[in-house]
PDB file of C-alpha atoms in Angstrom:
ATOM      1  CA  GLU J   1     109.052-146.068 -15.438  1.00  0.00           C
ATOM      2  CA  THR J   2     106.174-143.779 -16.713  1.00  0.00           C
ATOM      3  CA  VAL J   3     105.690-142.230 -13.320  1.00  0.00           C
ATOM      4  CA  ALA J   4     109.487-141.506 -13.048  1.00  0.00           C
ATOM      5  CA  LYS J   5     109.537-139.922 -16.470  1.00  0.00           C
ATOM      6  CA  LEU J   6     106.483-137.676 -15.637  1.00  0.00           C
ATOM      7  CA  GLU J   7     108.200-136.623 -12.358  1.00  0.00           C
ATOM      8  CA  GLU J   8     111.458-135.801 -14.374  1.00  0.00           C
ATOM      9  CA  LEU J   9     109.367-133.757 -16.875  1.00  0.00           C
ATOM     10  CA  HIS J  10     107.659-131.952 -14.136  1.00  0.00           C
ATOM     11  CA  GLN J  11     110.892-131.034 -12.498  1.00  0.00           C
ATOM     12  CA  MET J  12     112.257-129.854 -15.863  1.00  0.00           C
ATOM     13  CA  ARG J  13     109.232-127.750 -16.453  1.00  0.00           C
ATOM     14  CA  GLU J  14     109.524-126.102 -12.878  1.00  0.00           C
ATOM     15  CA  SER J  15     113.274-125.616 -13.185  1.00  0.00           C
ATOM     16  CA  LEU J  16     113.038-123.897 -16.476  1.00  0.00           C
ATOM     17  CA  ALA J  17     110.309-121.604 -15.130  1.00  0.00           C
ATOM     18  CA  THR J  18     112.621-120.387 -12.417  1.00  0.00           C
ATOM     19  CA  SER J  19     114.800-118.791 -15.214  1.00  0.00           C
ATOM     20  CA  LEU J  20     112.090-116.187 -15.347  1.00  0.00           C
ATOM     21  CA  ASN J  21     112.536-115.242 -11.605  1.00  0.00           C
ATOM     22  CA  GLY J  22     112.999-111.496 -11.392  1.00  0.00           C
ATOM     23  CA  ARG J  23     112.754-110.946 -15.117  1.00  0.00           C
ATOM     24  CA  LYS J  24     112.186-107.415 -16.209  1.00  0.00           C
ATOM     25  CA  ALA J  25     112.566-107.834 -19.991  1.00  0.00           C
ATOM     26  CA  PRO J  26     109.342-108.583 -21.933  1.00  0.00           C
ATOM     27  CA  ILE J  27     108.418-112.244 -22.383  1.00  0.00           C
ATOM     28  CA  THR J  28     108.615-113.106 -26.099  1.00  0.00           C
ATOM     29  CA  GLU J  29     107.813-116.105 -28.234  1.00  0.00           C
ATOM     30  CA  GLU J  30     111.626-116.816 -28.103  1.00  0.00           C
ATOM     31  CA  THR J  31     111.274-116.935 -24.329  1.00  0.00           C
ATOM     32  CA  PHE J  32     108.501-119.481 -24.595  1.00  0.00           C
ATOM     33  CA  GLN J  33     110.733-121.600 -26.794  1.00  0.00           C
ATOM     34  CA  GLN J  34     113.513-121.572 -24.163  1.00  0.00           C
ATOM     35  CA  VAL J  35     111.314-121.980 -21.065  1.00  0.00           C
ATOM     36  CA  CYS J  36     108.032-123.732 -21.824  1.00  0.00           C
ATOM     37  CA  ALA J  37     108.424-125.699 -24.988  1.00  0.00           C
ATOM     38  CA  PRO J  38     111.354-128.028 -23.913  1.00  0.00           C
ATOM     39  CA  ALA J  39     109.088-130.061 -21.462  1.00  0.00           C
ATOM     40  CA  GLY J  40     106.372-130.419 -24.247  1.00  0.00           C
ATOM     41  CA  LYS J  41     109.002-131.488 -26.811  1.00  0.00           C
ATOM     42  CA  ALA J  42     110.641-133.911 -24.253  1.00  0.00           C
ATOM     43  CA  LEU J  43     107.210-135.494 -23.496  1.00  0.00           C
ATOM     44  CA  LYS J  44     106.569-136.054 -27.253  1.00  0.00           C
ATOM     45  CA  SER J  45     110.055-137.437 -27.903  1.00  0.00           C
ATOM     46  CA  TRP J  46     109.819-139.868 -24.967  1.00  0.00           C
ATOM     47  CA  SER J  47     106.208-140.976 -25.954  1.00  0.00           C
ATOM     48  CA  GLU J  48     107.380-141.897 -29.472  1.00  0.00           C
ATOM     49  CA  THR J  49     110.417-143.865 -28.030  1.00  0.00           C
ATOM     50  CA  ALA J  50     108.368-145.572 -25.217  1.00  0.00           C
ATOM     51  CA  GLY J  51     105.438-146.383 -27.449  1.00  0.00           C
ATOM     52  CA  VAL J  52     102.832-144.589 -25.343  1.00  0.00           C
ATOM     53  CA  LYS J  53     100.344-141.834 -26.029  1.00  0.00           C
ATOM     54  CA  ALA J  54     101.339-138.642 -24.137  1.00  0.00           C
ATOM     55  CA  LYS J  55     100.104-135.120 -24.018  1.00  0.00           C
ATOM     56  CA  GLN J  56      99.570-132.111 -21.832  1.00  0.00           C
ATOM     57  CA  VAL J  57      95.953-131.135 -21.175  1.00  0.00           C
ATOM     58  CA  SER J  58      94.263-128.410 -19.204  1.00  0.00           C
ATOM     59  CA  LEU J  59      90.733-126.953 -18.668  1.00  0.00           C
ATOM     60  CA  LYS J  60      92.167-123.566 -19.088  1.00  0.00           C
ATOM     61  CA  TYR J  61      94.280-124.101 -22.209  1.00  0.00           C
ATOM     62  CA  ARG J  62      96.004-121.673 -24.441  1.00  0.00           C
ATOM     63  CA  ASN J  63      96.599-123.980 -27.440  1.00  0.00           C
ATOM     64  CA  PRO J  64      93.352-125.795 -28.579  1.00  0.00           C
ATOM     65  CA  ASN J  65      95.445-128.906 -29.024  1.00  0.00           C
ATOM     66  CA  HIS J  66      95.643-129.106 -25.164  1.00  0.00           C
ATOM     67  CA  ALA J  67      91.961-129.313 -24.584  1.00  0.00           C
ATOM     68  CA  PRO J  68      91.060-132.371 -22.563  1.00  0.00           C
ATOM     69  CA  THR J  69      88.786-135.223 -23.616  1.00  0.00           C
ATOM     70  CA  ALA J  70      85.638-135.704 -21.573  1.00  0.00           C
ATOM     71  CA  GLU J  71      87.476-138.315 -19.441  1.00  0.00           C
ATOM     72  CA  GLU J  72      90.496-136.087 -18.990  1.00  0.00           C
ATOM     73  CA  ALA J  73      88.209-133.113 -17.958  1.00  0.00           C
ATOM     74  CA  LEU J  74      86.742-135.441 -15.152  1.00  0.00           C
ATOM     75  CA  LEU J  75      90.268-136.323 -14.031  1.00  0.00           C
ATOM     76  CA  LEU J  76      91.332-132.682 -13.943  1.00  0.00           C
ATOM     77  CA  LYS J  77      88.297-131.970 -11.686  1.00  0.00           C
ATOM     78  CA  GLU J  78      89.563-134.745  -9.356  1.00  0.00           C
ATOM     79  CA  PHE J  79      92.929-132.972  -9.136  1.00  0.00           C
ATOM     80  CA  GLU J  80      91.019-129.619  -8.517  1.00  0.00           C
ATOM     81  CA  LYS J  81      89.140-131.184  -5.536  1.00  0.00           C
ATOM     82  CA  ASP J  82      92.373-132.492  -3.887  1.00  0.00           C
ATOM     83  CA  PRO J  83      95.238-129.992  -4.296  1.00  0.00           C
ATOM     84  CA  GLN J  84      97.631-132.486  -2.555  1.00  0.00           C
ATOM     85  CA  ARG J  85      97.063-135.181  -5.118  1.00  0.00           C
ATOM     86  CA  THR J  86      99.746-135.349  -7.765  1.00  0.00           C
ATOM     87  CA  LEU J  87      99.095-138.644  -9.526  1.00  0.00           C
ATOM     88  CA  ILE J  88      96.285-140.878 -10.726  1.00  0.00           C
ATOM     89  CA  VAL J  89      97.176-144.305 -12.088  1.00  0.00           C
ATOM     90  CA  ARG J  90      94.556-146.644 -13.608  1.00  0.00           C
ATOM     91  CA  THR J  91      94.741-149.966 -15.328  1.00  0.00           C
ATOM     92  CA  GLY J  92      93.064-150.794 -18.653  1.00  0.00           C
ATOM     93  CA  THR J  93      91.491-148.170 -20.770  1.00  0.00           C
ATOM     94  CA  PRO J  94      88.953-145.473 -19.958  1.00  0.00           C
ATOM     95  CA  ALA J  95      86.184-147.585 -21.608  1.00  0.00           C
ATOM     96  CA  ASP J  96      87.377-150.828 -20.213  1.00  0.00           C
ATOM     97  CA  PRO J  97      89.376-151.059 -16.975  1.00  0.00           C
ATOM     98  CA  SER J  98      89.910-154.790 -17.432  1.00  0.00           C
ATOM     99  CA  ALA J  99      91.584-154.385 -20.910  1.00  0.00           C
ATOM    100  CA  PRO J 100      95.384-154.545 -21.225  1.00  0.00           C
ATOM    101  CA  GLY J 101      97.151-151.269 -20.778  1.00  0.00           C
ATOM    102  CA  PHE J 102      97.469-148.441 -18.306  1.00  0.00           C
ATOM    103  CA  GLN J 103      96.784-144.718 -17.796  1.00  0.00           C
ATOM    104  CA  VAL J 104      98.963-142.301 -15.729  1.00  0.00           C
ATOM    105  CA  TYR J 105      97.955-138.676 -15.115  1.00  0.00           C
ATOM    106  CA  ARG J 106     100.399-136.161 -13.310  1.00  0.00           C
ATOM    107  CA  ARG J 107      99.303-132.858 -11.995  1.00  0.00           C
ATOM    108  CA  ILE J 108     100.966-129.706 -13.403  1.00  0.00           C
ATOM    109  CA  ARG J 109     100.990-126.780 -10.941  1.00  0.00           C
ATOM    110  CA  ILE J 110     101.496-123.122 -11.310  1.00  0.00           C
ATOM    111  CA  THR J 111     104.573-121.666  -9.658  1.00  0.00           C
ATOM    112  CA  LYS J 112     105.117-117.892  -9.189  1.00  0.00           C
ATOM    113  CA  ASP J 113     107.377-117.846 -12.141  1.00  0.00           C
ATOM    114  CA  CYS J 114     104.463-119.115 -14.407  1.00  0.00           C
ATOM    115  CA  LEU J 115     102.522-115.958 -13.570  1.00  0.00           C
ATOM    116  CA  HIS J 116     104.579-113.973 -16.099  1.00  0.00           C
ATOM    117  CA  CYS J 117     102.341-115.574 -18.907  1.00  0.00           C
ATOM    118  CA  HIS J 118      99.548-117.133 -16.733  1.00  0.00           C
ATOM    119  CA  GLY J 119      98.725-114.434 -14.234  1.00  0.00           C
ATOM    120  CA  GLU J 120      96.294-111.559 -14.787  1.00  0.00           C
ATOM    121  CA  ARG J 121      94.689-111.447 -18.235  1.00  0.00           C
ATOM    122  CA  ASP J 122      95.797-107.957 -19.129  1.00  0.00           C
ATOM    123  CA  ALA J 123      99.400-108.592 -18.008  1.00  0.00           C
ATOM    124  CA  ARG J 124      99.958-111.409 -20.553  1.00  0.00           C
ATOM    125  CA  PRO J 125     102.737-110.852 -22.984  1.00  0.00           C
ATOM    126  CA  GLU J 126     101.683-109.195 -26.304  1.00  0.00           C
ATOM    127  CA  TYR J 127     102.664-112.066 -28.458  1.00  0.00           C
ATOM    128  CA  ILE J 128     100.333-114.364 -26.398  1.00  0.00           C
ATOM    129  CA  LYS J 129      97.470-111.916 -26.785  1.00  0.00           C
ATOM    130  CA  THR J 130      98.109-111.804 -30.502  1.00  0.00           C
ATOM    131  CA  LYS J 131      98.923-115.448 -31.227  1.00  0.00           C
ATOM    132  CA  TYR J 132      96.082-116.942 -29.018  1.00  0.00           C
ATOM    133  CA  PRO J 133      93.108-114.688 -29.087  1.00  0.00           C
ATOM    134  CA  LYS J 134      90.843-117.413 -27.420  1.00  0.00           C
ATOM    135  CA  ASP J 135      93.425-117.981 -24.706  1.00  0.00           C
ATOM    136  CA  LEU J 136      91.953-119.416 -21.506  1.00  0.00           C
ATOM    137  CA  ALA J 137      95.267-119.901 -19.591  1.00  0.00           C
ATOM    138  CA  PHE J 138      95.348-116.867 -17.346  1.00  0.00           C
ATOM    139  CA  GLY J 139      94.199-115.869 -13.842  1.00  0.00           C
ATOM    140  CA  PHE J 140      96.154-118.353 -12.025  1.00  0.00           C
ATOM    141  CA  LYS J 141      97.872-118.128  -8.651  1.00  0.00           C
ATOM    142  CA  PRO J 142     100.914-120.111  -7.370  1.00  0.00           C
ATOM    143  CA  GLY J 143      99.843-123.610  -6.491  1.00  0.00           C
ATOM    144  CA  ASP J 144      96.836-123.627  -8.819  1.00  0.00           C
ATOM    145  CA  LEU J 145      96.262-126.612 -11.042  1.00  0.00           C
ATOM    146  CA  ARG J 146      97.552-125.696 -14.483  1.00  0.00           C
ATOM    147  CA  GLY J 147      96.680-129.017 -16.130  1.00  0.00           C
ATOM    148  CA  MET J 148      98.138-132.537 -16.333  1.00  0.00           C
ATOM    149  CA  PHE J 149     100.288-134.788 -18.269  1.00  0.00           C
ATOM    150  CA  SER J 150      98.145-137.575 -19.698  1.00  0.00           C
ATOM    151  CA  VAL J 151      99.755-140.889 -20.626  1.00  0.00           C
ATOM    152  CA  SER J 152      98.134-144.096 -21.870  1.00  0.00           C
ATOM    153  CA  ALA J 153      99.395-147.380 -23.327  1.00  0.00           C
ATOM    154  CA  PRO J 154      97.422-150.155 -24.836  1.00  0.00           C
TER     155      PRO J 154
END
């Protein structure tokens, strides 16, 4: 069920990003609320209903709330090493693999439409430059690892 939900959220994310295809108008915070925020909100809503801990994390984050834990940073490095890998599933907890529970990590990739906000540093929308002065989420190319969905349950 968790893997299927993460696939659904990933598809939602990529589908919403295609709405930026060929866009000429400036990207605004309103655009972000229509295109990027829905997947994050859906992840949060689902996690509360399903009773799991879920978040989006990245080594190159824009929002500091999306910074990875040390364990998540290692898993992101695993995804970086193998661009074909989309999923990591583990039992237990990071501290104790024999404990009850599970962990599921799903790759988030950059598409060409994501480059409106995650491409070259100087080409980022003005609202991003202003709202996120310590932004690290730029310089990507299509297919790059953007981050991952991280889900765990006791």
